[in-house]
C-alpha atoms as a printed R data frame, in Angstrom:
    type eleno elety resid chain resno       x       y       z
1   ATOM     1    CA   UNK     A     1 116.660  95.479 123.269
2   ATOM     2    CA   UNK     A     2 119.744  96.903 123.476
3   ATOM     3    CA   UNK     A     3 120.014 100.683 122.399
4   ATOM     4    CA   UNK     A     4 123.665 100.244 120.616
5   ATOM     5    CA   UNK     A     5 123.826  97.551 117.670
6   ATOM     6    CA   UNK     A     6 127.086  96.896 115.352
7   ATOM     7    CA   UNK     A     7 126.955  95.551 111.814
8   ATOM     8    CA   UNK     A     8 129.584  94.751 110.325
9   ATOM     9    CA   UNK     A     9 130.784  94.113 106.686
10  ATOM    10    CA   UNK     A    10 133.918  93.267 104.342
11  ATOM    11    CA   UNK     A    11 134.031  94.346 100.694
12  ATOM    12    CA   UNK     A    12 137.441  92.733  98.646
13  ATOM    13    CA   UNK     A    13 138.451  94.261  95.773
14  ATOM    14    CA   UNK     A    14 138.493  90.963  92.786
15  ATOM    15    CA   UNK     A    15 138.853  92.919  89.427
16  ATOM    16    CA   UNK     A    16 138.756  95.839  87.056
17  ATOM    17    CA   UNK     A    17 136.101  98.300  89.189
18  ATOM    18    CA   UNK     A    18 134.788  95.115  91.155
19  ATOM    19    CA   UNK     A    19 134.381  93.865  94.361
20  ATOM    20    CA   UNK     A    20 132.959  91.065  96.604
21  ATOM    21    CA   UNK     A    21 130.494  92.264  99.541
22  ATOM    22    CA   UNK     A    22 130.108  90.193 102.349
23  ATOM    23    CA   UNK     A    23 128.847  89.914 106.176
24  ATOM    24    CA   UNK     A    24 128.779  87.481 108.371
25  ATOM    25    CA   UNK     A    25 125.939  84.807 107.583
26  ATOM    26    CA   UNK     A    26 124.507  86.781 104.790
27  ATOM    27    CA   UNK     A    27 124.846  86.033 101.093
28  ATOM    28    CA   UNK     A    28 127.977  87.523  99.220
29  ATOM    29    CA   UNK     A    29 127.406  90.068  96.752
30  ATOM    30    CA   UNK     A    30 128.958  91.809  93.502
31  ATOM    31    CA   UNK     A    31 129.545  95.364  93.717
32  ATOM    32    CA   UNK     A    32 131.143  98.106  91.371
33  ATOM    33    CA   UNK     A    33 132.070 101.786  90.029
34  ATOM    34    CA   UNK     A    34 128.720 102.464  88.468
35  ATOM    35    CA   UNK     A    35 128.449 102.528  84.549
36  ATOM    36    CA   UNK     A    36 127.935 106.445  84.631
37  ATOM    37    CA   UNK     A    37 132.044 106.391  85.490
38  ATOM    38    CA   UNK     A    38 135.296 105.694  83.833
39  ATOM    39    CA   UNK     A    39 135.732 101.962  84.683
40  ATOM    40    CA   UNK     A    40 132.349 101.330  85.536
41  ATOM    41    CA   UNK     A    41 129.912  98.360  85.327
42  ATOM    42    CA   UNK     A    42 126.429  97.739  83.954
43  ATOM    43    CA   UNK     A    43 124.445  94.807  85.711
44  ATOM    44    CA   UNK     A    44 126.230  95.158  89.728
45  ATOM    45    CA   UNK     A    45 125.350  97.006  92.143
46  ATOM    46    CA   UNK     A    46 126.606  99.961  93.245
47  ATOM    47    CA   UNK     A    47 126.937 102.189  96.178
48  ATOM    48    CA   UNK     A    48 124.798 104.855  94.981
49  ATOM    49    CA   UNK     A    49 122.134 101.231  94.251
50  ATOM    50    CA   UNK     A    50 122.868 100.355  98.068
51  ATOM    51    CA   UNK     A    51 122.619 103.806  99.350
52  ATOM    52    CA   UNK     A    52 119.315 104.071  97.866
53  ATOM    53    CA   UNK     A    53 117.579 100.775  99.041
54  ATOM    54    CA   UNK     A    54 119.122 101.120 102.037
55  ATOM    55    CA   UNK     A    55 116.334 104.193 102.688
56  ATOM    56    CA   UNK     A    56 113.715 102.128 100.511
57  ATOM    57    CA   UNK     A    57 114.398  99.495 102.872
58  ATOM    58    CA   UNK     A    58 114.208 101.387 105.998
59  ATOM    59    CA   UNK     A    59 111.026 102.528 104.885
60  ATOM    60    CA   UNK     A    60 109.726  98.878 104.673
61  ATOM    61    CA   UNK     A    61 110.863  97.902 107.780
62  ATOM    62    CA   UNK     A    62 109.764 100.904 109.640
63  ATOM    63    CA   UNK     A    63 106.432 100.242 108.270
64  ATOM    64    CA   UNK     A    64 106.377  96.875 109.219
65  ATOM    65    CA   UNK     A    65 107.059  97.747 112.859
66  ATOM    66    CA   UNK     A    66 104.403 100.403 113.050
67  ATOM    67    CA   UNK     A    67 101.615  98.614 110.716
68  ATOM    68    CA   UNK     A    68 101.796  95.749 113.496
69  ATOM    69    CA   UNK     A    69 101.785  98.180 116.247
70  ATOM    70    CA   UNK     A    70  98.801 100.065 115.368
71  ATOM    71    CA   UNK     A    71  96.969  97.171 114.064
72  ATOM    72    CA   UNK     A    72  96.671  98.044 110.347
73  ATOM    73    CA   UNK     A    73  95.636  95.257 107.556
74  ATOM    74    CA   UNK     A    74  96.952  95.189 104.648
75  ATOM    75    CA   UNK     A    75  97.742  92.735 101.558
76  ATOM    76    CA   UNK     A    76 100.663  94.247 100.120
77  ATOM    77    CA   UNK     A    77 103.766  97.133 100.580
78  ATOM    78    CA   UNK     A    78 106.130  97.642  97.481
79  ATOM    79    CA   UNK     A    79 108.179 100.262  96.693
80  ATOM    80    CA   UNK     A    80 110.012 101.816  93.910
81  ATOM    81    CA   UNK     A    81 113.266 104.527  94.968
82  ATOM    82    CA   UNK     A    82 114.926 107.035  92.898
83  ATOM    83    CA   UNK     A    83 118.795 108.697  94.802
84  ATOM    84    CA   UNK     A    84 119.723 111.517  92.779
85  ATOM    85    CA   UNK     A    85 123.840 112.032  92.345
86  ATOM    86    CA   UNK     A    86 124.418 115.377  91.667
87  ATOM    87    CA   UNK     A    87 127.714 117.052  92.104
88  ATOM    88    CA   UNK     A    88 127.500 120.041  95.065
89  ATOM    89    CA   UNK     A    89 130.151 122.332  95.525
90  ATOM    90    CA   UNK     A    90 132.575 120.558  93.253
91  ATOM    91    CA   UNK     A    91 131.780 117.279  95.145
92  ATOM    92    CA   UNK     A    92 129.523 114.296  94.089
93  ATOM    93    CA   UNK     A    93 126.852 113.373  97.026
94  ATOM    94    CA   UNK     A    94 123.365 111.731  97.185
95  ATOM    95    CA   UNK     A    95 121.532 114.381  97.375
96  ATOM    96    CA   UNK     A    96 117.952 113.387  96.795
97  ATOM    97    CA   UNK     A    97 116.156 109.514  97.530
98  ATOM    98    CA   UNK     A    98 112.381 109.675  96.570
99  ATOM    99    CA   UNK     A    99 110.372 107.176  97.721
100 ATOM   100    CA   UNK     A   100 107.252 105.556  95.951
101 ATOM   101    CA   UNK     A   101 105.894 103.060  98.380
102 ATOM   102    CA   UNK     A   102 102.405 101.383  97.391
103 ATOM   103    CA   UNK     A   103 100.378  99.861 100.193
104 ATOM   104    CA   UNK     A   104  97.334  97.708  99.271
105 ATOM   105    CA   UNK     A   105  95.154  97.993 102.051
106 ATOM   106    CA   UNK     A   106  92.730  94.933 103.651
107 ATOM   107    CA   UNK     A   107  88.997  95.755 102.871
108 ATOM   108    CA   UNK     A   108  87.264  97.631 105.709
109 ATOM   109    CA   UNK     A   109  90.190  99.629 106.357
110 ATOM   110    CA   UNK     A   110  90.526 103.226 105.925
111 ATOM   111    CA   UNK     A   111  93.374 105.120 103.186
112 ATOM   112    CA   UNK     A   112  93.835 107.830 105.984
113 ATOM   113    CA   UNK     A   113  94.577 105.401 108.481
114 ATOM   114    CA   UNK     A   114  96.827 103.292 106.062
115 ATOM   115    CA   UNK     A   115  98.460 107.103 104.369
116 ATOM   116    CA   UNK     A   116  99.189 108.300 108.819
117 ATOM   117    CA   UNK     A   117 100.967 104.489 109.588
118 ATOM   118    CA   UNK     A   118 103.257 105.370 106.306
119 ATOM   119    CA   UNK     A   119 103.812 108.855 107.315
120 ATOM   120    CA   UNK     A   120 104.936 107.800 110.901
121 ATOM   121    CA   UNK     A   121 107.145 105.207 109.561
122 ATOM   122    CA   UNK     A   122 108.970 107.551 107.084
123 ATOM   123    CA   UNK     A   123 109.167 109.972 109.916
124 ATOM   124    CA   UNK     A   124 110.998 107.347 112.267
125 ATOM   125    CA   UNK     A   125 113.057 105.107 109.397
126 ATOM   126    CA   UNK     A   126 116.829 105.383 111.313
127 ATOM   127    CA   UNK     A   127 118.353 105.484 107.616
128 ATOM   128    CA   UNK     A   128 116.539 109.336 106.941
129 ATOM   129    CA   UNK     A   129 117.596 110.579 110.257
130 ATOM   130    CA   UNK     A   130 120.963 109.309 109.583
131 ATOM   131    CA   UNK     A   131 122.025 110.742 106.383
132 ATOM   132    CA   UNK     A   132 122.467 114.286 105.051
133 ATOM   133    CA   UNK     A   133 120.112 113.866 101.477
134 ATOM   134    CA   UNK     A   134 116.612 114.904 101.758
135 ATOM   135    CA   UNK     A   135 114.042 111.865 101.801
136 ATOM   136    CA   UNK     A   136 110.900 112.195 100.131
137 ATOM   137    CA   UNK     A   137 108.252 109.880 100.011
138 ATOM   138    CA   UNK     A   138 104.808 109.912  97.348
139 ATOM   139    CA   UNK     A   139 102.263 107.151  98.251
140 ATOM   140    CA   UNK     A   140  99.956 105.369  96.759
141 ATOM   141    CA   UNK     A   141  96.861 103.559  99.145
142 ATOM   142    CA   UNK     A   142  94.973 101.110  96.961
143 ATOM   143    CA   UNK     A   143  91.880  99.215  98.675
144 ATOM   144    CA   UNK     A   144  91.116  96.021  98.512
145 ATOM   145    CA   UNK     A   145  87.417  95.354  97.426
146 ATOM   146    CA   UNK     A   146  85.675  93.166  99.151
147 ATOM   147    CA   UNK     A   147  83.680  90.421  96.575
């Protein structure tokens, strides 16, 4: 693998506070000023939506790579995100994304073990260590019962 990937992407304004979001072989999408501001819409999403999935995301992903790699079972990974806006020194800026990620793990296997393999991932998602806003993360391990 290479260690230098590009992605690339197009947004075109359309209307009003609206815009069309596309890349290359990937699905087009909506995107707009927020509601909270003059112009803004309800219903699309925004860059303060993208910004925070885009660490929620990461987080999947990361765990993905690391659950395989150490071997972990498990039946299910969601995960809810809150990114704060806040203005900072007369400036508006993410400065908060809070992670809830739930992992349902496979019986016989061990919360500690399931709690570390989240822990690493959040530790090594490429989205934290690329932005300024502090990540946190608050798990939940369920276990799967055996029956």
């Amino acid at each position: 693998m290479s260690d230098t990937h590009t992605y690339s992407t197009s947004v075109e304004w359309t209307r009003q506070k609206r815009a069309a979001l596309s890349s290359a072989f990937l699905p087009t999408i909506e995107v707009a000023t927020p509601p909270q501001f003059p112009g803004g819409h309800e219903g699309i999403w925004s860059p303060e939506h993208l910004y925070t999935a885009a660490a929620e995301v990461c987080l999947m992903t990361t765990f993905l790579s690391v659950a395989d790699h150490s071997n972990l079972k498990f039946e299910k990974f969601t995960c809810k995100a809150t990114g704060t806006l806040a203005k900072q020194d007369g400036k508006w800026m993410m400065t908060e994304v809070h992670l809830f990620p739930e992992l349902t793990l496979s019986p016989g296997e061990k919360e500690e073990r399931g709690l570390k393999v989240l822990e690493k991932a959040e530790k090594a998602c490429l989205i934290s260590h690329s932005v300024k806003s502090e990540i946190k993360m608050t798990p939940t391990i369920l276990q799967l019962e055996l029956h």
